[in-house]
Amino acid sequence: MIEPDNDARVLVVIVPQPHDLERVRTAGWYRLPLRHAPPQLAADYLAFYQPASFGAARWQVQYYAPVLRYQLVQRRDLLPDEPNHPRAGDHYYRIDVGPLYELEHPIPAARLRRITFIATTFGRLRQAIDITDLFMPPPPPDVWGAGLAGKSIT
């Protein structure tokens, strides 16, 4: 693995359930409802925040993966075993990712527990002691760009 550059863009996303993280690991993709997508979706890496459903590994960022591409699809195409789900027709980003890597030190959320998205850098991810260390002022437009980090939507 090539060591990520400190300036690489990272989007911290919530992974609701352990089986969702397992899907990232085995199938190589993460889903994000279009209607809940953050304004700064472009990222070189996704980092995964684990909520209370992870038991002893809850309230922390422990894993990350490189972003390969973005696709816009309906939920029913992502999860064909749930054709009657109330949001089956909703549009989602399918974010294809490379291998899942474990951080050297997980980043806990000592006080802040309701996380949705955090746009940060890999340098901050590397140095963070607490989840609040990941927050930074909004970057100038030329840093994040208007697109999806050079990835295309198919």
PDB file of N, CA and C in Angstrom, residues 55-153:
ATOM      1  N   GLY A  55     -20.936  -2.010  19.604  1.00  0.00           N
ATOM      2  CA  GLY A  55     -20.594  -2.541  20.928  1.00  0.00           C
ATOM      3  C   GLY A  55     -19.314  -1.944  21.479  1.00  0.00           C
ATOM      4  N   ALA A  56     -18.357  -2.798  21.820  1.00  0.00           N
ATOM      5  CA  ALA A  56     -17.104  -2.337  22.423  1.00  0.00           C
ATOM      6  C   ALA A  56     -16.284  -1.473  21.463  1.00  0.00           C
ATOM      7  N   ALA A  57     -16.491  -1.599  20.166  1.00  0.00           N
ATOM      8  CA  ALA A  57     -15.760  -0.800  19.167  1.00  0.00           C
ATOM      9  C   ALA A  57     -16.564   0.424  18.733  1.00  0.00           C
ATOM     10  N   ARG A  58     -17.494   0.870  19.575  1.00  0.00           N
ATOM     11  CA  ARG A  58     -18.380   1.983  19.218  1.00  0.00           C
ATOM     12  C   ARG A  58     -17.683   3.336  19.384  1.00  0.00           C
ATOM     13  N   TRP A  59     -18.308   4.326  18.748  1.00  0.00           N
ATOM     14  CA  TRP A  59     -17.932   5.740  18.862  1.00  0.00           C
ATOM     15  C   TRP A  59     -16.468   5.983  18.511  1.00  0.00           C
ATOM     16  N   GLN A  60     -16.090   5.472  17.350  1.00  0.00           N
ATOM     17  CA  GLN A  60     -14.708   5.684  16.920  1.00  0.00           C
ATOM     18  C   GLN A  60     -14.581   5.522  15.411  1.00  0.00           C
ATOM     19  N   VAL A  61     -13.478   6.041  14.899  1.00  0.00           N
ATOM     20  CA  VAL A  61     -13.065   5.803  13.521  1.00  0.00           C
ATOM     21  C   VAL A  61     -11.885   4.851  13.606  1.00  0.00           C
ATOM     22  N   GLN A  62     -12.035   3.696  12.991  1.00  0.00           N
ATOM     23  CA  GLN A  62     -11.006   2.656  13.074  1.00  0.00           C
ATOM     24  C   GLN A  62     -10.480   2.253  11.698  1.00  0.00           C
ATOM     25  N   TYR A  63     -11.300   2.452  10.653  1.00  0.00           N
ATOM     26  CA  TYR A  63     -10.942   1.983   9.317  1.00  0.00           C
ATOM     27  C   TYR A  63     -11.088   3.090   8.279  1.00  0.00           C
ATOM     28  N   TYR A  64     -10.361   2.925   7.174  1.00  0.00           N
ATOM     29  CA  TYR A  64     -10.481   3.824   6.027  1.00  0.00           C
ATOM     30  C   TYR A  64     -10.234   3.028   4.758  1.00  0.00           C
ATOM     31  N   ALA A  65     -10.644   3.602   3.622  1.00  0.00           N
ATOM     32  CA  ALA A  65     -10.453   2.951   2.323  1.00  0.00           C
ATOM     33  C   ALA A  65     -10.322   4.022   1.246  1.00  0.00           C
ATOM     34  N   PRO A  66      -9.515   3.764   0.215  1.00  0.00           N
ATOM     35  CA  PRO A  66      -9.405   4.717  -0.884  1.00  0.00           C
ATOM     36  C   PRO A  66     -10.665   4.698  -1.754  1.00  0.00           C
ATOM     37  N   VAL A  67     -11.071   5.880  -2.210  1.00  0.00           N
ATOM     38  CA  VAL A  67     -12.230   5.998  -3.107  1.00  0.00           C
ATOM     39  C   VAL A  67     -11.767   5.716  -4.530  1.00  0.00           C
ATOM     40  N   LEU A  68     -12.508   4.851  -5.229  1.00  0.00           N
ATOM     41  CA  LEU A  68     -12.199   4.518  -6.614  1.00  0.00           C
ATOM     42  C   LEU A  68     -13.117   5.237  -7.601  1.00  0.00           C
ATOM     43  N   ARG A  69     -14.426   5.229  -7.326  1.00  0.00           N
ATOM     44  CA  ARG A  69     -15.378   5.909  -8.215  1.00  0.00           C
ATOM     45  C   ARG A  69     -16.713   6.055  -7.518  1.00  0.00           C
ATOM     46  N   TYR A  70     -17.551   6.903  -8.116  1.00  0.00           N
ATOM     47  CA  TYR A  70     -18.902   7.162  -7.627  1.00  0.00           C
ATOM     48  C   TYR A  70     -19.883   6.738  -8.702  1.00  0.00           C
ATOM     49  N   GLN A  71     -20.993   6.139  -8.273  1.00  0.00           N
ATOM     50  CA  GLN A  71     -22.093   5.821  -9.182  1.00  0.00           C
ATOM     51  C   GLN A  71     -23.376   6.313  -8.525  1.00  0.00           C
ATOM     52  N   LEU A  72     -24.321   6.749  -9.335  1.00  0.00           N
ATOM     53  CA  LEU A  72     -25.626   7.141  -8.841  1.00  0.00           C
ATOM     54  C   LEU A  72     -26.604   6.051  -9.250  1.00  0.00           C
ATOM     55  N   VAL A  73     -27.196   5.370  -8.256  1.00  0.00           N
ATOM     56  CA  VAL A  73     -28.081   4.227  -8.518  1.00  0.00           C
ATOM     57  C   VAL A  73     -29.271   4.286  -7.571  1.00  0.00           C
ATOM     58  N   GLN A  74     -30.286   3.496  -7.878  1.00  0.00           N
ATOM     59  CA  GLN A  74     -31.417   3.386  -6.969  1.00  0.00           C
ATOM     60  C   GLN A  74     -31.096   2.344  -5.900  1.00  0.00           C
ATOM     61  N   ARG A  75     -31.696   2.534  -4.738  1.00  0.00           N
ATOM     62  CA  ARG A  75     -31.451   1.632  -3.613  1.00  0.00           C
ATOM     63  C   ARG A  75     -31.773   0.188  -3.984  1.00  0.00           C
ATOM     64  N   ARG A  76     -32.835  -0.032  -4.750  1.00  0.00           N
ATOM     65  CA  ARG A  76     -33.224  -1.408  -5.107  1.00  0.00           C
ATOM     66  C   ARG A  76     -32.135  -2.108  -5.917  1.00  0.00           C
ATOM     67  N   ASP A  77     -31.314  -1.324  -6.642  1.00  0.00           N
ATOM     68  CA  ASP A  77     -30.221  -1.929  -7.397  1.00  0.00           C
ATOM     69  C   ASP A  77     -29.032  -2.268  -6.493  1.00  0.00           C
ATOM     70  N   LEU A  78     -28.880  -1.499  -5.432  1.00  0.00           N
ATOM     71  CA  LEU A  78     -27.816  -1.781  -4.468  1.00  0.00           C
ATOM     72  C   LEU A  78     -28.152  -2.981  -3.593  1.00  0.00           C
ATOM     73  N   LEU A  79     -29.398  -3.033  -3.164  1.00  0.00           N
ATOM     74  CA  LEU A  79     -29.844  -4.067  -2.227  1.00  0.00           C
ATOM     75  C   LEU A  79     -31.037  -4.811  -2.820  1.00  0.00           C
ATOM     76  N   PRO A  80     -30.794  -5.665  -3.811  1.00  0.00           N
ATOM     77  CA  PRO A  80     -31.897  -6.348  -4.496  1.00  0.00           C
ATOM     78  C   PRO A  80     -32.708  -7.278  -3.594  1.00  0.00           C
ATOM     79  N   ASP A  81     -32.172  -7.651  -2.440  1.00  0.00           N
ATOM     80  CA  ASP A  81     -32.914  -8.502  -1.496  1.00  0.00           C
ATOM     81  C   ASP A  81     -33.967  -7.723  -0.722  1.00  0.00           C
ATOM     82  N   GLU A  82     -34.008  -6.391  -0.918  1.00  0.00           N
ATOM     83  CA  GLU A  82     -34.976  -5.545  -0.211  1.00  0.00           C
ATOM     84  C   GLU A  82     -35.821  -4.745  -1.214  1.00  0.00           C
ATOM     85  N   PRO A  83     -36.505  -5.434  -2.162  1.00  0.00           N
ATOM     86  CA  PRO A  83     -37.236  -4.724  -3.214  1.00  0.00           C
ATOM     87  C   PRO A  83     -38.432  -3.920  -2.706  1.00  0.00           C
ATOM     88  N   ASN A  84     -38.965  -4.263  -1.554  1.00  0.00           N
ATOM     89  CA  ASN A  84     -40.137  -3.564  -1.033  1.00  0.00           C
ATOM     90  C   ASN A  84     -39.795  -2.554   0.056  1.00  0.00           C
ATOM     91  N   HIS A  85     -38.534  -2.249   0.188  1.00  0.00           N
ATOM     92  CA  HIS A  85     -38.114  -1.266   1.189  1.00  0.00           C
ATOM     93  C   HIS A  85     -38.761   0.080   0.860  1.00  0.00           C
ATOM     94  N   PRO A  86     -39.191   0.851   1.871  1.00  0.00           N
ATOM     95  CA  PRO A  86     -39.850   2.141   1.612  1.00  0.00           C
ATOM     96  C   PRO A  86     -39.005   3.118   0.775  1.00  0.00           C
ATOM     97  N   ARG A  87     -37.684   2.962   0.805  1.00  0.00           N
ATOM     98  CA  ARG A  87     -36.823   3.863   0.024  1.00  0.00           C
ATOM     99  C   ARG A  87     -36.198   3.157  -1.184  1.00  0.00           C
ATOM    100  N   ALA A  88     -36.806   2.060  -1.637  1.00  0.00           N
ATOM    101  CA  ALA A  88     -36.244   1.279  -2.748  1.00  0.00           C
ATOM    102  C   ALA A  88     -36.035   2.112  -4.002  1.00  0.00           C
ATOM    103  N   GLY A  89     -36.876   3.095  -4.245  1.00  0.00           N
ATOM    104  CA  GLY A  89     -36.747   3.927  -5.440  1.00  0.00           C
ATOM    105  C   GLY A  89     -35.864   5.148  -5.257  1.00  0.00           C
ATOM    106  N   ASP A  90     -35.380   5.386  -4.047  1.00  0.00           N
ATOM    107  CA  ASP A  90     -34.525   6.550  -3.794  1.00  0.00           C
ATOM    108  C   ASP A  90     -33.164   6.370  -4.455  1.00  0.00           C
ATOM    109  N   HIS A  91     -32.548   7.506  -4.806  1.00  0.00           N
ATOM    110  CA  HIS A  91     -31.217   7.474  -5.401  1.00  0.00           C
ATOM    111  C   HIS A  91     -30.149   7.532  -4.314  1.00  0.00           C
ATOM    112  N   TYR A  92     -29.098   6.752  -4.547  1.00  0.00           N
ATOM    113  CA  TYR A  92     -27.972   6.646  -3.624  1.00  0.00           C
ATOM    114  C   TYR A  92     -26.682   6.784  -4.414  1.00  0.00           C
ATOM    115  N   TYR A  93     -25.671   7.318  -3.743  1.00  0.00           N
ATOM    116  CA  TYR A  93     -24.322   7.200  -4.281  1.00  0.00           C
ATOM    117  C   TYR A  93     -23.804   5.834  -3.868  1.00  0.00           C
ATOM    118  N   ARG A  94     -23.321   5.104  -4.832  1.00  0.00           N
ATOM    119  CA  ARG A  94     -22.553   3.895  -4.548  1.00  0.00           C
ATOM    120  C   ARG A  94     -21.105   4.336  -4.711  1.00  0.00           C
ATOM    121  N   ILE A  95     -20.380   4.321  -3.618  1.00  0.00           N
ATOM    122  CA  ILE A  95     -18.990   4.755  -3.649  1.00  0.00           C
ATOM    123  C   ILE A  95     -18.124   3.503  -3.607  1.00  0.00           C
ATOM    124  N   ASP A  96     -17.520   3.197  -4.745  1.00  0.00           N
ATOM    125  CA  ASP A  96     -16.641   2.032  -4.817  1.00  0.00           C
ATOM    126  C   ASP A  96     -15.317   2.386  -4.156  1.00  0.00           C
ATOM    127  N   VAL A  97     -14.851   1.476  -3.309  1.00  0.00           N
ATOM    128  CA  VAL A  97     -13.622   1.715  -2.565  1.00  0.00           C
ATOM    129  C   VAL A  97     -12.655   0.556  -2.753  1.00  0.00           C
ATOM    130  N   GLY A  98     -11.389   0.853  -2.496  1.00  0.00           N
ATOM    131  CA  GLY A  98     -10.350  -0.169  -2.508  1.00  0.00           C
ATOM    132  C   GLY A  98     -10.346  -0.904  -1.181  1.00  0.00           C
ATOM    133  N   PRO A  99      -9.241  -1.540  -0.865  1.00  0.00           N
ATOM    134  CA  PRO A  99      -9.157  -2.332   0.370  1.00  0.00           C
ATOM    135  C   PRO A  99      -9.388  -1.482   1.618  1.00  0.00           C
ATOM    136  N   LEU A 100      -9.940  -2.132   2.621  1.00  0.00           N
ATOM    137  CA  LEU A 100     -10.179  -1.498   3.912  1.00  0.00           C
ATOM    138  C   LEU A 100      -8.900  -1.616   4.735  1.00  0.00           C
ATOM    139  N   TYR A 101      -8.438  -0.473   5.258  1.00  0.00           N
ATOM    140  CA  TYR A 101      -7.234  -0.449   6.088  1.00  0.00           C
ATOM    141  C   TYR A 101      -7.601  -0.016   7.500  1.00  0.00           C
ATOM    142  N   GLU A 102      -6.854  -0.518   8.462  1.00  0.00           N
ATOM    143  CA  GLU A 102      -7.074  -0.145   9.853  1.00  0.00           C
ATOM    144  C   GLU A 102      -6.082   0.950  10.238  1.00  0.00           C
ATOM    145  N   LEU A 103      -6.585   1.976  10.913  1.00  0.00           N
ATOM    146  CA  LEU A 103      -5.713   3.027  11.414  1.00  0.00           C
ATOM    147  C   LEU A 103      -4.787   2.455  12.482  1.00  0.00           C
ATOM    148  N   GLU A 104      -3.618   3.033  12.605  1.00  0.00           N
ATOM    149  CA  GLU A 104      -2.679   2.587  13.636  1.00  0.00           C
ATOM    150  C   GLU A 104      -3.289   2.736  15.030  1.00  0.00           C
ATOM    151  N   HIS A 105      -4.016   3.854  15.218  1.00  0.00           N
ATOM    152  CA  HIS A 105      -4.708   4.107  16.481  1.00  0.00           C
ATOM    153  C   HIS A 105      -6.125   4.559  16.158  1.00  0.00           C
ATOM    154  N   PRO A 106      -7.154   3.839  16.632  1.00  0.00           N
ATOM    155  CA  PRO A 106      -8.528   4.307  16.396  1.00  0.00           C
ATOM    156  C   PRO A 106      -8.715   5.701  16.986  1.00  0.00           C
ATOM    157  N   ILE A 107      -9.610   6.467  16.384  1.00  0.00           N
ATOM    158  CA  ILE A 107      -9.895   7.825  16.839  1.00  0.00           C
ATOM    159  C   ILE A 107     -11.233   7.797  17.565  1.00  0.00           C
ATOM    160  N   PRO A 108     -11.215   7.928  18.893  1.00  0.00           N
ATOM    161  CA  PRO A 108     -12.465   7.868  19.658  1.00  0.00           C
ATOM    162  C   PRO A 108     -13.225   9.188  19.633  1.00  0.00           C
ATOM    163  N   ALA A 109     -14.501   9.090  19.931  1.00  0.00           N
ATOM    164  CA  ALA A 109     -15.357  10.266  20.112  1.00  0.00           C
ATOM    165  C   ALA A 109     -15.683  10.324  21.599  1.00  0.00           C
ATOM    166  N   ALA A 110     -14.850  11.012  22.354  1.00  0.00           N
ATOM    167  CA  ALA A 110     -15.021  11.040  23.804  1.00  0.00           C
ATOM    168  C   ALA A 110     -16.330  11.694  24.217  1.00  0.00           C
ATOM    169  N   ARG A 111     -16.695  12.800  23.550  1.00  0.00           N
ATOM    170  CA  ARG A 111     -17.932  13.487  23.912  1.00  0.00           C
ATOM    171  C   ARG A 111     -18.893  13.599  22.740  1.00  0.00           C
ATOM    172  N   LEU A 112     -18.380  13.909  21.578  1.00  0.00           N
ATOM    173  CA  LEU A 112     -19.223  14.100  20.399  1.00  0.00           C
ATOM    174  C   LEU A 112     -19.591  12.734  19.837  1.00  0.00           C
ATOM    175  N   ARG A 113     -20.865  12.376  19.876  1.00  0.00           N
ATOM    176  CA  ARG A 113     -21.257  11.028  19.470  1.00  0.00           C
ATOM    177  C   ARG A 113     -22.160  11.002  18.245  1.00  0.00           C
ATOM    178  N   ARG A 114     -22.820  12.109  17.931  1.00  0.00           N
ATOM    179  CA  ARG A 114     -23.710  12.142  16.771  1.00  0.00           C
ATOM    180  C   ARG A 114     -22.941  12.695  15.581  1.00  0.00           C
ATOM    181  N   ILE A 115     -22.388  11.796  14.813  1.00  0.00           N
ATOM    182  CA  ILE A 115     -21.557  12.162  13.671  1.00  0.00           C
ATOM    183  C   ILE A 115     -22.355  11.879  12.400  1.00  0.00           C
ATOM    184  N   THR A 116     -22.300  12.785  11.443  1.00  0.00           N
ATOM    185  CA  THR A 116     -22.847  12.477  10.126  1.00  0.00           C
ATOM    186  C   THR A 116     -21.694  12.445   9.130  1.00  0.00           C
ATOM    187  N   PHE A 117     -21.121  13.596   8.805  1.00  0.00           N
ATOM    188  CA  PHE A 117     -19.991  13.657   7.880  1.00  0.00           C
ATOM    189  C   PHE A 117     -18.967  14.637   8.416  1.00  0.00           C
ATOM    190  N   ILE A 118     -17.711  14.312   8.206  1.00  0.00           N
ATOM    191  CA  ILE A 118     -16.632  15.233   8.541  1.00  0.00           C
ATOM    192  C   ILE A 118     -15.687  15.257   7.348  1.00  0.00           C
ATOM    193  N   ALA A 119     -15.527  16.420   6.741  1.00  0.00           N
ATOM    194  CA  ALA A 119     -14.547  16.600   5.671  1.00  0.00           C
ATOM    195  C   ALA A 119     -13.235  17.010   6.330  1.00  0.00           C
ATOM    196  N   THR A 120     -12.186  16.236   6.077  1.00  0.00           N
ATOM    197  CA  THR A 120     -10.906  16.494   6.716  1.00  0.00           C
ATOM    198  C   THR A 120      -9.780  16.092   5.771  1.00  0.00           C
ATOM    199  N   THR A 121      -8.579  15.985   6.302  1.00  0.00           N
ATOM    200  CA  THR A 121      -7.429  15.541   5.517  1.00  0.00           C
ATOM    201  C   THR A 121      -6.827  14.296   6.153  1.00  0.00           C
ATOM    202  N   PHE A 122      -6.019  13.605   5.380  1.00  0.00           N
ATOM    203  CA  PHE A 122      -5.396  12.400   5.928  1.00  0.00           C
ATOM    204  C   PHE A 122      -4.403  12.758   7.023  1.00  0.00           C
ATOM    205  N   GLY A 123      -3.762  13.914   6.907  1.00  0.00           N
ATOM    206  CA  GLY A 123      -2.858  14.355   7.960  1.00  0.00           C
ATOM    207  C   GLY A 123      -3.576  14.500   9.289  1.00  0.00           C
ATOM    208  N   ARG A 124      -4.767  15.091   9.263  1.00  0.00           N
ATOM    209  CA  ARG A 124      -5.556  15.220  10.494  1.00  0.00           C
ATOM    210  C   ARG A 124      -5.998  13.846  10.990  1.00  0.00           C
ATOM    211  N   LEU A 125      -6.361  12.972  10.082  1.00  0.00           N
ATOM    212  CA  LEU A 125      -6.767  11.613  10.457  1.00  0.00           C
ATOM    213  C   LEU A 125      -5.607  10.896  11.153  1.00  0.00           C
ATOM    214  N   ARG A 126      -4.422  11.095  10.629  1.00  0.00           N
ATOM    215  CA  ARG A 126      -3.225  10.460  11.176  1.00  0.00           C
ATOM    216  C   ARG A 126      -2.881  10.984  12.575  1.00  0.00           C
ATOM    217  N   GLN A 127      -3.108  12.278  12.805  1.00  0.00           N
ATOM    218  CA  GLN A 127      -2.668  12.912  14.050  1.00  0.00           C
ATOM    219  C   GLN A 127      -3.760  13.021  15.115  1.00  0.00           C
ATOM    220  N   ALA A 128      -4.999  12.766  14.757  1.00  0.00           N
ATOM    221  CA  ALA A 128      -6.116  12.993  15.683  1.00  0.00           C
ATOM    222  C   ALA A 128      -6.032  12.093  16.917  1.00  0.00           C
ATOM    223  N   ILE A 129      -6.350  12.697  18.045  1.00  0.00           N
ATOM    224  CA  ILE A 129      -6.442  11.964  19.302  1.00  0.00           C
ATOM    225  C   ILE A 129      -7.913  11.749  19.652  1.00  0.00           C
ATOM    226  N   ASP A 130      -8.751  12.676  19.206  1.00  0.00           N
ATOM    227  CA  ASP A 130     -10.195  12.623  19.432  1.00  0.00           C
ATOM    228  C   ASP A 130     -10.879  13.038  18.130  1.00  0.00           C
ATOM    229  N   ILE A 131     -12.109  12.619  17.948  1.00  0.00           N
ATOM    230  CA  ILE A 131     -12.861  12.923  16.726  1.00  0.00           C
ATOM    231  C   ILE A 131     -12.947  14.424  16.465  1.00  0.00           C
ATOM    232  N   THR A 132     -12.975  15.225  17.519  1.00  0.00           N
ATOM    233  CA  THR A 132     -13.067  16.679  17.341  1.00  0.00           C
ATOM    234  C   THR A 132     -11.824  17.247  16.670  1.00  0.00           C
ATOM    235  N   ASP A 133     -10.700  16.532  16.713  1.00  0.00           N
ATOM    236  CA  ASP A 133      -9.477  16.980  16.043  1.00  0.00           C
ATOM    237  C   ASP A 133      -9.592  16.910  14.524  1.00  0.00           C
ATOM    238  N   LEU A 134     -10.597  16.205  14.020  1.00  0.00           N
ATOM    239  CA  LEU A 134     -10.770  16.068  12.568  1.00  0.00           C
ATOM    240  C   LEU A 134     -11.427  17.281  11.935  1.00  0.00           C
ATOM    241  N   PHE A 135     -12.174  18.047  12.725  1.00  0.00           N
ATOM    242  CA  PHE A 135     -12.875  19.199  12.179  1.00  0.00           C
ATOM    243  C   PHE A 135     -11.882  20.282  11.813  1.00  0.00           C
ATOM    244  N   MET A 136     -12.166  20.943  10.718  1.00  0.00           N
ATOM    245  CA  MET A 136     -11.324  22.024  10.262  1.00  0.00           C
ATOM    246  C   MET A 136     -12.193  23.066   9.600  1.00  0.00           C
ATOM    247  N   PRO A 137     -11.687  24.285   9.436  1.00  0.00           N
ATOM    248  CA  PRO A 137     -12.500  25.270   8.732  1.00  0.00           C
ATOM    249  C   PRO A 137     -12.736  24.810   7.301  1.00  0.00           C
ATOM    250  N   PRO A 138     -13.822  25.280   6.681  1.00  0.00           N
ATOM    251  CA  PRO A 138     -14.078  24.883   5.299  1.00  0.00           C
ATOM    252  C   PRO A 138     -12.904  25.251   4.399  1.00  0.00           C
ATOM    253  N   PRO A 139     -12.482  24.335   3.541  1.00  0.00           N
ATOM    254  CA  PRO A 139     -11.355  24.632   2.658  1.00  0.00           C
ATOM    255  C   PRO A 139     -11.772  25.581   1.542  1.00  0.00           C
ATOM    256  N   PRO A 140     -10.805  26.267   0.959  1.00  0.00           N
ATOM    257  CA  PRO A 140     -11.141  27.104  -0.198  1.00  0.00           C
ATOM    258  C   PRO A 140     -11.623  26.225  -1.345  1.00  0.00           C
ATOM    259  N   PRO A 141     -12.436  26.786  -2.238  1.00  0.00           N
ATOM    260  CA  PRO A 141     -13.022  25.983  -3.319  1.00  0.00           C
ATOM    261  C   PRO A 141     -11.993  25.239  -4.166  1.00  0.00           C
ATOM    262  N   ASP A 142     -10.812  25.797  -4.367  1.00  0.00           N
ATOM    263  CA  ASP A 142      -9.838  25.131  -5.218  1.00  0.00           C
ATOM    264  C   ASP A 142      -9.237  23.886  -4.566  1.00  0.00           C
ATOM    265  N   VAL A 143      -9.422  23.717  -3.252  1.00  0.00           N
ATOM    266  CA  VAL A 143      -8.902  22.527  -2.589  1.00  0.00           C
ATOM    267  C   VAL A 143      -9.810  21.332  -2.845  1.00  0.00           C
ATOM    268  N   TRP A 144     -11.109  21.513  -2.627  1.00  0.00           N
ATOM    269  CA  TRP A 144     -12.048  20.408  -2.801  1.00  0.00           C
ATOM    270  C   TRP A 144     -12.568  20.327  -4.225  1.00  0.00           C
ATOM    271  N   GLY A 145     -12.565  21.410  -4.919  1.00  0.00           N
ATOM    272  CA  GLY A 145     -13.044  21.398  -6.296  1.00  0.00           C
ATOM    273  C   GLY A 145     -14.533  21.219  -6.379  1.00  0.00           C
ATOM    274  N   ALA A 146     -15.038  21.383  -7.566  1.00  0.00           N
ATOM    275  CA  ALA A 146     -16.468  21.277  -7.785  1.00  0.00           C
ATOM    276  C   ALA A 146     -16.895  19.853  -8.120  1.00  0.00           C
ATOM    277  N   GLY A 147     -15.943  19.017  -8.486  1.00  0.00           N
ATOM    278  CA  GLY A 147     -16.271  17.659  -8.909  1.00  0.00           C
ATOM    279  C   GLY A 147     -16.131  16.657  -7.794  1.00  0.00           C
ATOM    280  N   LEU A 148     -15.852  15.439  -8.161  1.00  0.00           N
ATOM    281  CA  LEU A 148     -15.782  14.330  -7.216  1.00  0.00           C
ATOM    282  C   LEU A 148     -14.360  13.784  -7.172  1.00  0.00           C
ATOM    283  N   ALA A 149     -13.418  14.664  -6.878  1.00  0.00           N
ATOM    284  CA  ALA A 149     -12.009  14.267  -6.707  1.00  0.00           C
ATOM    285  C   ALA A 149     -11.468  13.519  -7.926  1.00  0.00           C
ATOM    286  N   GLY A 150     -11.865  13.958  -9.100  1.00  0.00           N
ATOM    287  CA  GLY A 150     -11.396  13.317 -10.307  1.00  0.00           C
ATOM    288  C   GLY A 150     -12.068  12.010 -10.625  1.00  0.00           C
ATOM    289  N   LYS A 151     -13.039  11.598  -9.819  1.00  0.00           N
ATOM    290  CA  LYS A 151     -13.782  10.365 -10.083  1.00  0.00           C
ATOM    291  C   LYS A 151     -15.007  10.716 -10.909  1.00  0.00           C
ATOM    292  N   SER A 152     -15.483   9.791 -11.663  1.00  0.00           N
ATOM    293  CA  SER A 152     -16.666  10.061 -12.475  1.00  0.00           C
ATOM    294  C   SER A 152     -17.880   9.366 -11.894  1.00  0.00           C
ATOM    295  N   ILE A 153     -19.044   9.915 -12.193  1.00  0.00           N
ATOM    296  CA  ILE A 153     -20.305   9.287 -11.834  1.00  0.00           C
ATOM    297  C   ILE A 153     -20.787   8.530 -13.065  1.00  0.00           C
TER     298      ILE A 153
END
